[in-house]
mmCIF file of C-alpha atoms in Angstrom:
data_model
loop_
_atom_site.group_PDB
_atom_site.id
_atom_site.type_symbol
_atom_site.label_atom_id
_atom_site.label_comp_id
_atom_site.label_asym_id
_atom_site.label_seq_id
_atom_site.Cartn_x
_atom_site.Cartn_y
_atom_site.Cartn_z
ATOM 1 C CA MET A 1 -2.130 82.248 -26.711
ATOM 2 C CA PHE A 2 -1.058 79.081 -25.894
ATOM 3 C CA GLU A 3 1.755 80.133 -23.532
ATOM 4 C CA ASN A 4 -0.784 82.375 -22.073
ATOM 5 C CA HIS A 5 -3.308 79.754 -21.391
ATOM 6 C CA ILE A 6 -0.396 77.702 -19.251
ATOM 7 C CA LEU A 7 1.188 80.401 -17.490
ATOM 8 C CA MET A 8 -2.673 80.899 -16.307
ATOM 9 C CA GLU A 9 -3.647 77.687 -15.210
ATOM 10 C CA LYS A 10 0.372 77.534 -13.732
ATOM 11 C CA ARG A 11 -1.074 80.730 -11.111
ATOM 12 C CA ASN A 12 -4.575 79.345 -10.739
ATOM 13 C CA ILE A 13 -2.999 76.010 -9.175
ATOM 14 C CA ILE A 14 -0.479 77.883 -7.245
ATOM 15 C CA THR A 15 -3.395 80.311 -6.138
ATOM 16 C CA ARG A 16 -5.469 76.284 -4.796
ATOM 17 C CA VAL A 17 -2.133 75.725 -2.863
ATOM 18 C CA GLN A 18 -1.768 78.551 -1.340
ATOM 19 C CA SER A 19 -5.814 78.342 -0.786
ATOM 20 C CA LEU A 20 -5.786 74.977 1.600
ATOM 21 C CA ASN A 21 -5.607 75.277 5.513
ATOM 22 C CA LEU A 22 -2.426 74.892 7.435
ATOM 23 C CA GLN A 23 -3.739 71.350 8.081
ATOM 24 C CA ILE A 24 -3.393 69.625 4.808
ATOM 25 C CA LYS A 25 -0.273 71.554 3.599
ATOM 26 C CA LEU A 26 1.685 69.709 6.373
ATOM 27 C CA LEU A 27 -0.108 66.686 5.460
ATOM 28 C CA ILE A 28 0.943 67.305 1.788
ATOM 29 C CA PHE A 29 4.555 67.207 2.783
ATOM 30 C CA LEU A 30 4.499 64.356 4.850
ATOM 31 C CA GLY A 31 3.021 62.520 2.033
ATOM 32 C CA ILE A 32 5.892 63.694 -0.513
ATOM 33 C CA VAL A 33 8.206 62.880 2.652
ATOM 34 C CA LEU A 34 7.105 59.370 2.862
ATOM 35 C CA LEU A 35 7.077 58.687 -0.717
ATOM 36 C CA LEU A 36 10.226 59.869 -1.185
ATOM 37 C CA THR A 37 11.618 57.487 1.473
ATOM 38 C CA VAL A 38 9.763 54.621 0.088
ATOM 39 C CA ALA A 39 10.919 54.973 -3.656
ATOM 40 C CA ASN A 40 14.380 55.221 -1.968
ATOM 41 C CA TYR A 41 14.300 52.252 -0.252
ATOM 42 C CA ILE A 42 12.571 50.720 -2.899
ATOM 43 C CA PHE A 43 15.284 51.220 -5.294
ATOM 44 C CA VAL A 44 18.436 51.084 -2.400
ATOM 45 C CA ASN A 45 16.365 47.715 -2.106
ATOM 46 C CA ILE A 46 17.292 47.038 -6.052
ATOM 47 C CA GLU A 47 20.477 48.139 -6.278
ATOM 48 C CA GLU A 48 20.980 45.897 -3.648
ATOM 49 C CA ASN A 49 20.090 42.630 -5.542
ATOM 50 C CA ASN A 50 21.930 43.570 -8.796
ATOM 51 C CA LEU A 51 24.816 43.524 -7.013
ATOM 52 C CA ALA A 52 24.495 40.529 -4.658
ATOM 53 C CA ASP A 53 23.792 39.254 -8.388
ATOM 54 C CA SER A 54 27.134 40.400 -9.861
ATOM 55 C CA ALA A 55 28.621 39.756 -6.948
ATOM 56 C CA SER A 56 27.077 35.882 -7.295
ATOM 57 C CA GLY A 57 28.097 35.094 -10.837
ATOM 58 C CA VAL A 58 31.695 35.647 -9.290
ATOM 59 C CA GLU A 59 31.779 33.114 -7.111
ATOM 60 C CA VAL A 60 29.922 30.690 -9.595
ATOM 61 C CA SER A 61 32.854 31.318 -11.572
ATOM 62 C CA GLN A 62 35.570 31.056 -8.592
ATOM 63 C CA ARG A 63 34.472 28.148 -8.184
ATOM 64 C CA ASN A 64 34.801 26.632 -11.233
ATOM 65 C CA GLU A 65 38.566 27.730 -11.250
ATOM 66 C CA ILE A 66 39.001 26.053 -7.920
ATOM 67 C CA ILE A 67 37.629 22.972 -10.097
ATOM 68 C CA ALA A 68 39.518 23.366 -13.081
ATOM 69 C CA GLN A 69 43.096 23.087 -10.770
ATOM 70 C CA LYS A 70 41.679 19.966 -9.221
ATOM 71 C CA PHE A 71 41.065 18.236 -12.400
ATOM 72 C CA GLY A 72 44.440 17.949 -13.530
ATOM 73 C CA PHE A 73 45.641 16.278 -10.239
ATOM 74 C CA LEU A 74 42.047 14.368 -9.434
ATOM 75 C CA ALA A 75 42.113 11.956 -12.885
ATOM 76 C CA PHE A 76 45.780 11.389 -12.958
ATOM 77 C CA THR A 77 44.698 10.111 -9.405
ATOM 78 C CA VAL A 78 42.212 8.238 -10.352
ATOM 79 C CA PHE A 79 44.066 6.739 -13.894
ATOM 80 C CA GLN A 80 47.463 5.212 -11.609
ATOM 81 C CA GLY A 81 44.338 3.314 -10.240
ATOM 82 C CA ASN A 82 43.103 5.050 -6.967
ATOM 83 C CA GLU A 83 39.652 4.042 -6.398
ATOM 84 C CA SER A 84 38.609 6.313 -3.548
ATOM 85 C CA ALA A 85 38.984 9.541 -5.643
ATOM 86 C CA LYS A 86 37.020 8.370 -7.998
ATOM 87 C CA LYS A 87 33.755 9.587 -6.211
ATOM 88 C CA GLU A 88 35.479 13.205 -5.876
ATOM 89 C CA LEU A 89 35.564 13.460 -8.977
ATOM 90 C CA GLU A 90 32.962 12.470 -9.890
ATOM 91 C CA ILE A 91 31.199 15.548 -7.594
ATOM 92 C CA ALA A 92 33.804 17.719 -9.409
ATOM 93 C CA ILE A 93 32.846 16.858 -12.996
ATOM 94 C CA ASN A 94 28.362 17.767 -11.568
ATOM 95 C CA GLU A 95 29.723 20.514 -9.327
ATOM 96 C CA TYR A 96 31.650 22.456 -12.722
ATOM 97 C CA GLN A 97 29.102 21.063 -15.083
ATOM 98 C CA SER A 98 25.921 23.134 -12.496
ATOM 99 C CA ASN A 99 27.905 26.179 -12.231
ATOM 100 C CA ILE A 100 28.162 26.612 -15.681
ATOM 101 C CA ASP A 101 24.192 26.195 -16.318
ATOM 102 C CA LEU A 102 24.092 28.155 -13.580
ATOM 103 C CA LEU A 103 25.914 31.114 -15.525
ATOM 104 C CA GLU A 104 24.301 30.538 -18.280
ATOM 105 C CA ARG A 105 20.749 30.122 -17.868
ATOM 106 C CA GLY A 106 20.582 31.538 -14.146
ATOM 107 C CA GLY A 107 19.228 30.284 -10.927
ATOM 108 C CA THR A 108 19.552 29.971 -7.121
ATOM 109 C CA VAL A 109 22.856 28.860 -5.784
ATOM 110 C CA ASP A 110 23.897 28.705 -1.708
ATOM 111 C CA ILE A 111 26.795 30.498 -0.807
ATOM 112 C CA LEU A 112 27.491 31.120 3.267
ATOM 113 C CA ASN A 113 24.208 29.408 3.938
ATOM 114 C CA LYS A 114 22.083 31.467 1.888
ATOM 115 C CA LYS A 115 19.625 31.325 -0.778
ATOM 116 C CA ILE A 116 21.624 33.969 -3.891
ATOM 117 C CA GLU A 117 19.438 34.299 -6.940
ATOM 118 C CA VAL A 118 22.579 34.146 -10.405
ATOM 119 C CA ASN A 119 20.753 35.909 -13.469
ATOM 120 C CA PRO A 120 22.633 34.355 -16.545
ATOM 121 C CA ILE A 121 25.221 36.199 -18.212
ATOM 122 C CA THR A 122 25.564 38.274 -21.324
ATOM 123 C CA SER A 123 27.693 40.373 -23.158
ATOM 124 C CA LYS A 124 31.317 39.427 -23.138
ATOM 125 C CA PRO A 125 30.871 37.250 -20.309
ATOM 126 C CA GLN A 126 28.895 34.823 -22.625
ATOM 127 C CA SER A 127 31.241 34.910 -25.029
ATOM 128 C CA LYS A 128 34.340 33.519 -23.006
ATOM 129 C CA LEU A 129 31.500 31.082 -21.697
ATOM 130 C CA ASN A 130 31.261 29.728 -24.832
ATOM 131 C CA GLU A 131 34.292 28.967 -25.349
ATOM 132 C CA ILE A 132 34.431 27.212 -22.060
ATOM 133 C CA LYS A 133 31.550 25.072 -23.523
ATOM 134 C CA GLN A 134 33.207 24.952 -26.328
ATOM 135 C CA LEU A 135 36.722 22.909 -24.323
ATOM 136 C CA TRP A 136 34.545 21.540 -21.564
ATOM 137 C CA LYS A 137 32.513 19.448 -24.336
ATOM 138 C CA THR A 138 35.583 17.516 -25.501
ATOM 139 C CA TYR A 139 37.248 17.732 -21.925
ATOM 140 C CA ARG A 140 34.388 15.970 -20.025
ATOM 141 C CA GLU A 141 34.440 13.354 -21.961
ATOM 142 C CA ASN A 142 37.401 12.291 -21.699
ATOM 143 C CA LEU A 143 37.516 12.764 -18.038
ATOM 144 C CA LEU A 144 34.417 10.522 -18.096
ATOM 145 C CA THR A 145 35.988 8.281 -20.588
ATOM 146 C CA ILE A 146 39.182 8.066 -16.832
ATOM 147 C CA LEU A 147 36.492 7.728 -14.564
ATOM 148 C CA THR A 148 34.555 4.470 -16.616
ATOM 149 C CA GLN A 149 36.495 2.436 -18.261
ATOM 150 C CA ALA A 150 39.582 -0.335 -16.970
ATOM 151 C CA GLN A 151 42.734 0.296 -16.296
ATOM 152 C CA GLU A 152 43.635 -2.439 -18.705
ATOM 153 C CA VAL A 153 41.610 -4.298 -21.730
ATOM 154 C CA SER A 154 41.558 -7.696 -22.775
ATOM 155 C CA GLN A 155 43.296 -8.691 -26.224
ATOM 156 C CA ILE A 156 44.127 -11.824 -28.106
ATOM 157 C CA ASP A 157 46.674 -12.973 -30.280
ATOM 158 C CA SER A 158 46.702 -15.600 -32.286
ATOM 159 C CA THR A 159 50.272 -18.010 -33.653
ATOM 160 C CA VAL A 160 50.296 -19.725 -36.505
ATOM 161 C CA ALA A 161 52.230 -22.979 -36.384
ATOM 162 C CA ALA A 162 52.588 -26.478 -38.258
ATOM 163 C CA GLY A 163 49.401 -25.575 -40.305
ATOM 164 C CA GLN A 164 47.897 -24.641 -36.800
ATOM 165 C CA THR A 165 46.222 -21.339 -35.266
ATOM 166 C CA THR A 166 46.784 -20.603 -32.196
ATOM 167 C CA TYR A 167 44.631 -17.628 -29.963
ATOM 168 C CA SER A 168 45.426 -16.193 -26.650
ATOM 169 C CA VAL A 169 44.414 -13.662 -24.597
ATOM 170 C CA ARG A 170 46.111 -11.430 -22.651
ATOM 171 C CA ARG A 171 45.957 -7.798 -20.148
ATOM 172 C CA VAL A 172 46.933 -4.817 -21.861
ATOM 173 C CA VAL A 173 47.498 -0.831 -20.958
ATOM 174 C CA ASN A 174 43.724 1.077 -22.601
ATOM 175 C CA GLN A 175 45.321 2.830 -25.066
ATOM 176 C CA ASN A 176 41.824 5.384 -24.926
ATOM 177 C CA ARG A 177 41.946 6.102 -21.491
ATOM 178 C CA ARG A 178 45.697 6.972 -22.004
ATOM 179 C CA LEU A 179 45.324 8.949 -24.614
ATOM 180 C CA ALA A 180 42.338 10.837 -22.871
ATOM 181 C CA MET A 181 44.278 11.139 -19.514
ATOM 182 C CA ASN A 182 46.727 12.474 -22.274
ATOM 183 C CA TYR A 183 44.106 15.335 -23.456
ATOM 184 C CA VAL A 184 43.067 15.965 -20.050
ATOM 185 C CA GLN A 185 47.108 16.817 -19.411
ATOM 186 C CA ASP A 186 47.754 18.758 -22.296
ATOM 187 C CA ASN A 187 43.999 21.367 -21.799
ATOM 188 C CA THR A 188 44.034 21.544 -18.247
ATOM 189 C CA ILE A 189 45.718 24.893 -18.091
ATOM 190 C CA SER A 190 44.268 25.927 -20.841
ATOM 191 C CA LEU A 191 40.320 25.149 -19.080
ATOM 192 C CA PHE A 192 41.835 26.796 -15.459
ATOM 193 C CA THR A 193 43.419 30.354 -17.941
ATOM 194 C CA GLN A 194 39.664 30.672 -19.383
ATOM 195 C CA ASN A 195 37.625 29.986 -15.792
ATOM 196 C CA THR A 196 39.946 32.356 -15.229
ATOM 197 C CA GLU A 197 38.997 35.123 -18.003
ATOM 198 C CA LEU A 198 35.024 34.324 -17.212
ATOM 199 C CA THR A 199 36.231 35.953 -13.451
ATOM 200 C CA ASP A 200 37.675 38.555 -14.650
ATOM 201 C CA LEU A 201 34.985 40.032 -17.201
ATOM 202 C CA LEU A 202 32.157 39.427 -14.412
ATOM 203 C CA TRP A 203 34.067 40.818 -11.939
ATOM 204 C CA GLU A 204 34.742 43.624 -14.537
ATOM 205 C CA ASP A 205 30.877 43.864 -14.939
ATOM 206 C CA PHE A 206 30.339 44.461 -10.807
ATOM 207 C CA TYR A 207 32.610 46.794 -10.622
ATOM 208 C CA VAL A 208 30.572 48.556 -13.699
ATOM 209 C CA THR A 209 27.602 48.336 -11.673
ATOM 210 C CA LYS A 210 28.603 49.358 -8.540
ATOM 211 C CA ARG A 211 30.370 52.560 -10.399
ATOM 212 C CA ARG A 212 26.301 53.029 -11.585
ATOM 213 C CA ASN A 213 24.951 52.194 -8.332
ATOM 214 C CA SER A 214 27.175 55.084 -7.079
ATOM 215 C CA THR A 215 26.443 57.457 -9.891
ATOM 216 C CA GLN A 216 22.537 56.857 -9.313
ATOM 217 C CA VAL A 217 23.082 57.562 -5.485
ATOM 218 C CA THR A 218 24.578 60.658 -5.287
ATOM 219 C CA LEU A 219 22.071 61.982 -8.498
ATOM 220 C CA ILE A 220 18.985 60.459 -6.292
ATOM 221 C CA PHE A 221 20.809 62.817 -3.238
ATOM 222 C CA ILE A 222 20.977 65.492 -5.078
ATOM 223 C CA GLY A 223 16.993 64.948 -6.361
ATOM 224 C CA TYR A 224 16.573 64.556 -3.058
ATOM 225 C CA LEU A 225 18.277 68.555 -2.099
ATOM 226 C CA ALA A 226 16.815 69.647 -4.404
ATOM 227 C CA ILE A 227 13.230 68.664 -3.712
ATOM 228 C CA PHE A 228 13.758 69.371 -0.012
ATOM 229 C CA LEU A 229 14.795 73.523 -0.325
ATOM 230 C CA PHE A 230 11.863 73.853 -2.777
ATOM 231 C CA VAL A 231 9.936 72.349 0.021
ATOM 232 C CA TYR A 232 11.371 74.713 2.234
ATOM 233 C CA TRP A 233 11.633 77.729 -0.136
ATOM 234 C CA GLN A 234 7.941 77.180 -0.532
ATOM 235 C CA PHE A 235 6.796 76.503 3.686
ATOM 236 C CA SER A 236 9.278 79.114 4.411
ATOM 237 C CA GLY A 237 7.422 81.752 1.692
ATOM 238 C CA THR A 238 3.631 80.815 2.373
ATOM 239 C CA VAL A 239 3.967 79.749 6.440
ATOM 240 C CA VAL A 240 7.261 81.552 8.189
ATOM 241 C CA ARG A 241 6.797 85.049 5.724
ATOM 242 C CA PRO A 242 3.791 85.110 6.559
ATOM 243 C CA ILE A 243 3.873 84.484 9.988
ATOM 244 C CA ARG A 244 6.689 86.988 10.159
ATOM 245 C CA GLN A 245 4.191 90.358 8.786
ATOM 246 C CA ILE A 246 1.566 89.209 11.593
ATOM 247 C CA ALA A 247 4.521 89.420 13.939
ATOM 248 C CA LYS A 248 5.028 92.563 12.850
ATOM 249 C CA ALA A 249 1.663 94.194 12.336
ATOM 250 C CA ILE A 250 0.291 92.943 15.237
ATOM 251 C CA ARG A 251 2.887 95.135 17.278
ATOM 252 C CA ARG A 252 2.182 98.647 15.060
ATOM 253 C CA ILE A 253 -0.886 97.862 16.094
ATOM 254 C CA THR A 254 0.261 97.386 19.308
ATOM 255 C CA GLN A 255 2.457 100.847 19.222
ATOM 256 C CA GLY A 256 -0.407 102.511 17.992
ATOM 257 C CA ASP A 257 -0.048 102.427 14.846
ATOM 258 C CA PHE A 258 -3.932 101.596 13.296
ATOM 259 C CA TYR A 259 -2.737 102.475 9.412
ATOM 260 C CA VAL A 260 -1.793 98.572 9.026
ATOM 261 C CA LYS A 261 -2.804 96.517 5.786
ATOM 262 C CA LEU A 262 -1.958 92.910 5.348
ATOM 263 C CA HIS A 263 -2.751 92.180 1.745
ATOM 264 C CA PHE A 264 -2.313 88.232 1.686
ATOM 265 C CA LYS A 265 -4.318 86.897 -0.870
ATOM 266 C CA ARG A 266 -5.430 83.612 0.874
ATOM 267 C CA LYS A 267 -7.288 81.836 2.004
ATOM 268 C CA ASP A 268 -5.731 79.127 4.497
ATOM 269 C CA GLU A 269 -6.022 79.644 8.694
ATOM 270 C CA LEU A 270 -3.110 82.621 8.096
ATOM 271 C CA GLY A 271 -5.356 84.208 5.213
ATOM 272 C CA VAL A 272 -8.221 84.312 7.560
ATOM 273 C CA LEU A 273 -5.856 86.372 10.431
ATOM 274 C CA ALA A 274 -4.650 88.469 8.288
ATOM 275 C CA THR A 275 -8.729 89.709 7.327
ATOM 276 C CA ASP A 276 -8.767 89.785 11.135
ATOM 277 C CA ILE A 277 -5.632 92.173 11.792
ATOM 278 C CA ASN A 278 -6.479 94.682 8.700
ATOM 279 C CA ASP A 279 -10.699 93.962 9.929
ATOM 280 C CA LEU A 280 -9.225 95.452 14.006
ATOM 281 C CA ALA A 281 -6.824 97.654 12.775
ATOM 282 C CA ASP A 282 -9.535 99.389 10.388
ATOM 283 C CA SER A 283 -11.849 99.804 13.977
ATOM 284 C CA LEU A 284 -8.828 101.077 15.530
ATOM 285 C CA LYS A 285 -8.513 103.161 14.002
ATOM 286 C CA GLN A 286 -11.765 104.182 13.243
ATOM 287 C CA SER A 287 -12.205 104.767 16.959
ATOM 288 C CA THR A 288 -9.746 106.437 17.260
ATOM 289 C CA GLU A 289 -10.399 108.977 14.891
ATOM 290 C CA PHE A 290 -14.123 108.936 16.310
ATOM 291 C CA ALA A 291 -12.484 109.616 19.708
ATOM 292 C CA THR A 292 -10.687 112.792 17.790
ATOM 293 C CA ALA A 293 -12.955 114.358 16.208
ATOM 294 C CA ILE A 294 -15.343 114.248 19.859
ATOM 295 C CA GLY A 295 -11.814 115.759 21.470
ATOM 296 C CA ASP A 296 -11.236 117.997 18.764
ATOM 297 C CA TYR A 297 -15.087 119.230 18.464
ATOM 298 C CA GLN A 298 -14.891 120.020 22.297
#
């Protein structure tokens, strides 16, 4: 009972659609095409943005790889007393920290003079970023020690002679700074390696997103093709085929065959035309039969 009700509803919908005039049908068709075009534009735009976000994360991670390579050299240069390298090391530290914050919290980054949105990383890359942050915390503290503390510190020595204590001050190497330099040298490769691993994980996410986009675009294309074929089938069934039937009926009438009957259950222009052709055929048939009857009577 319920299935019969649904079937009747479908038939009623089809009948209503067939009853629409051709102009409205054309507007509906154009509306569907416009809607699909807009939907496709929005989808492609969203997926391109997602792909750009993935690429921007890779770019930020690669920047930190380059900076991590520079840390060892810059730290050693500053440790040796090169004052001009201090500013460069300070900039590198701040930039590295800023990039970590971008990857962790998201934000915007300037790439080729264009502002690109960076989304917070998740899943495996996020775990790797947490490892980097743990190493970076201590690594940064040691870089700052090298950057801010003096090469030498004062040390007070005391000597006792003839019951008197004599004090002297001398400059000695800053052991804290030396230990910090040793730590940086021992862990620079580890910091660089972990950044490389993070970049590899982000590249994996990028290619996964890219493959997903390609699959979705293919499925959408197939969907559009199916919709187009359906619309074409409907257009062919409701417009092209009836016009051919009408043209065939008109040819038969012009050839003297008035026993023509078009069975169109529709109220659009083609339905009205079919009714008029049926009426014309009936009228011509009656006229012919009347003329034949008069001729036979005579």
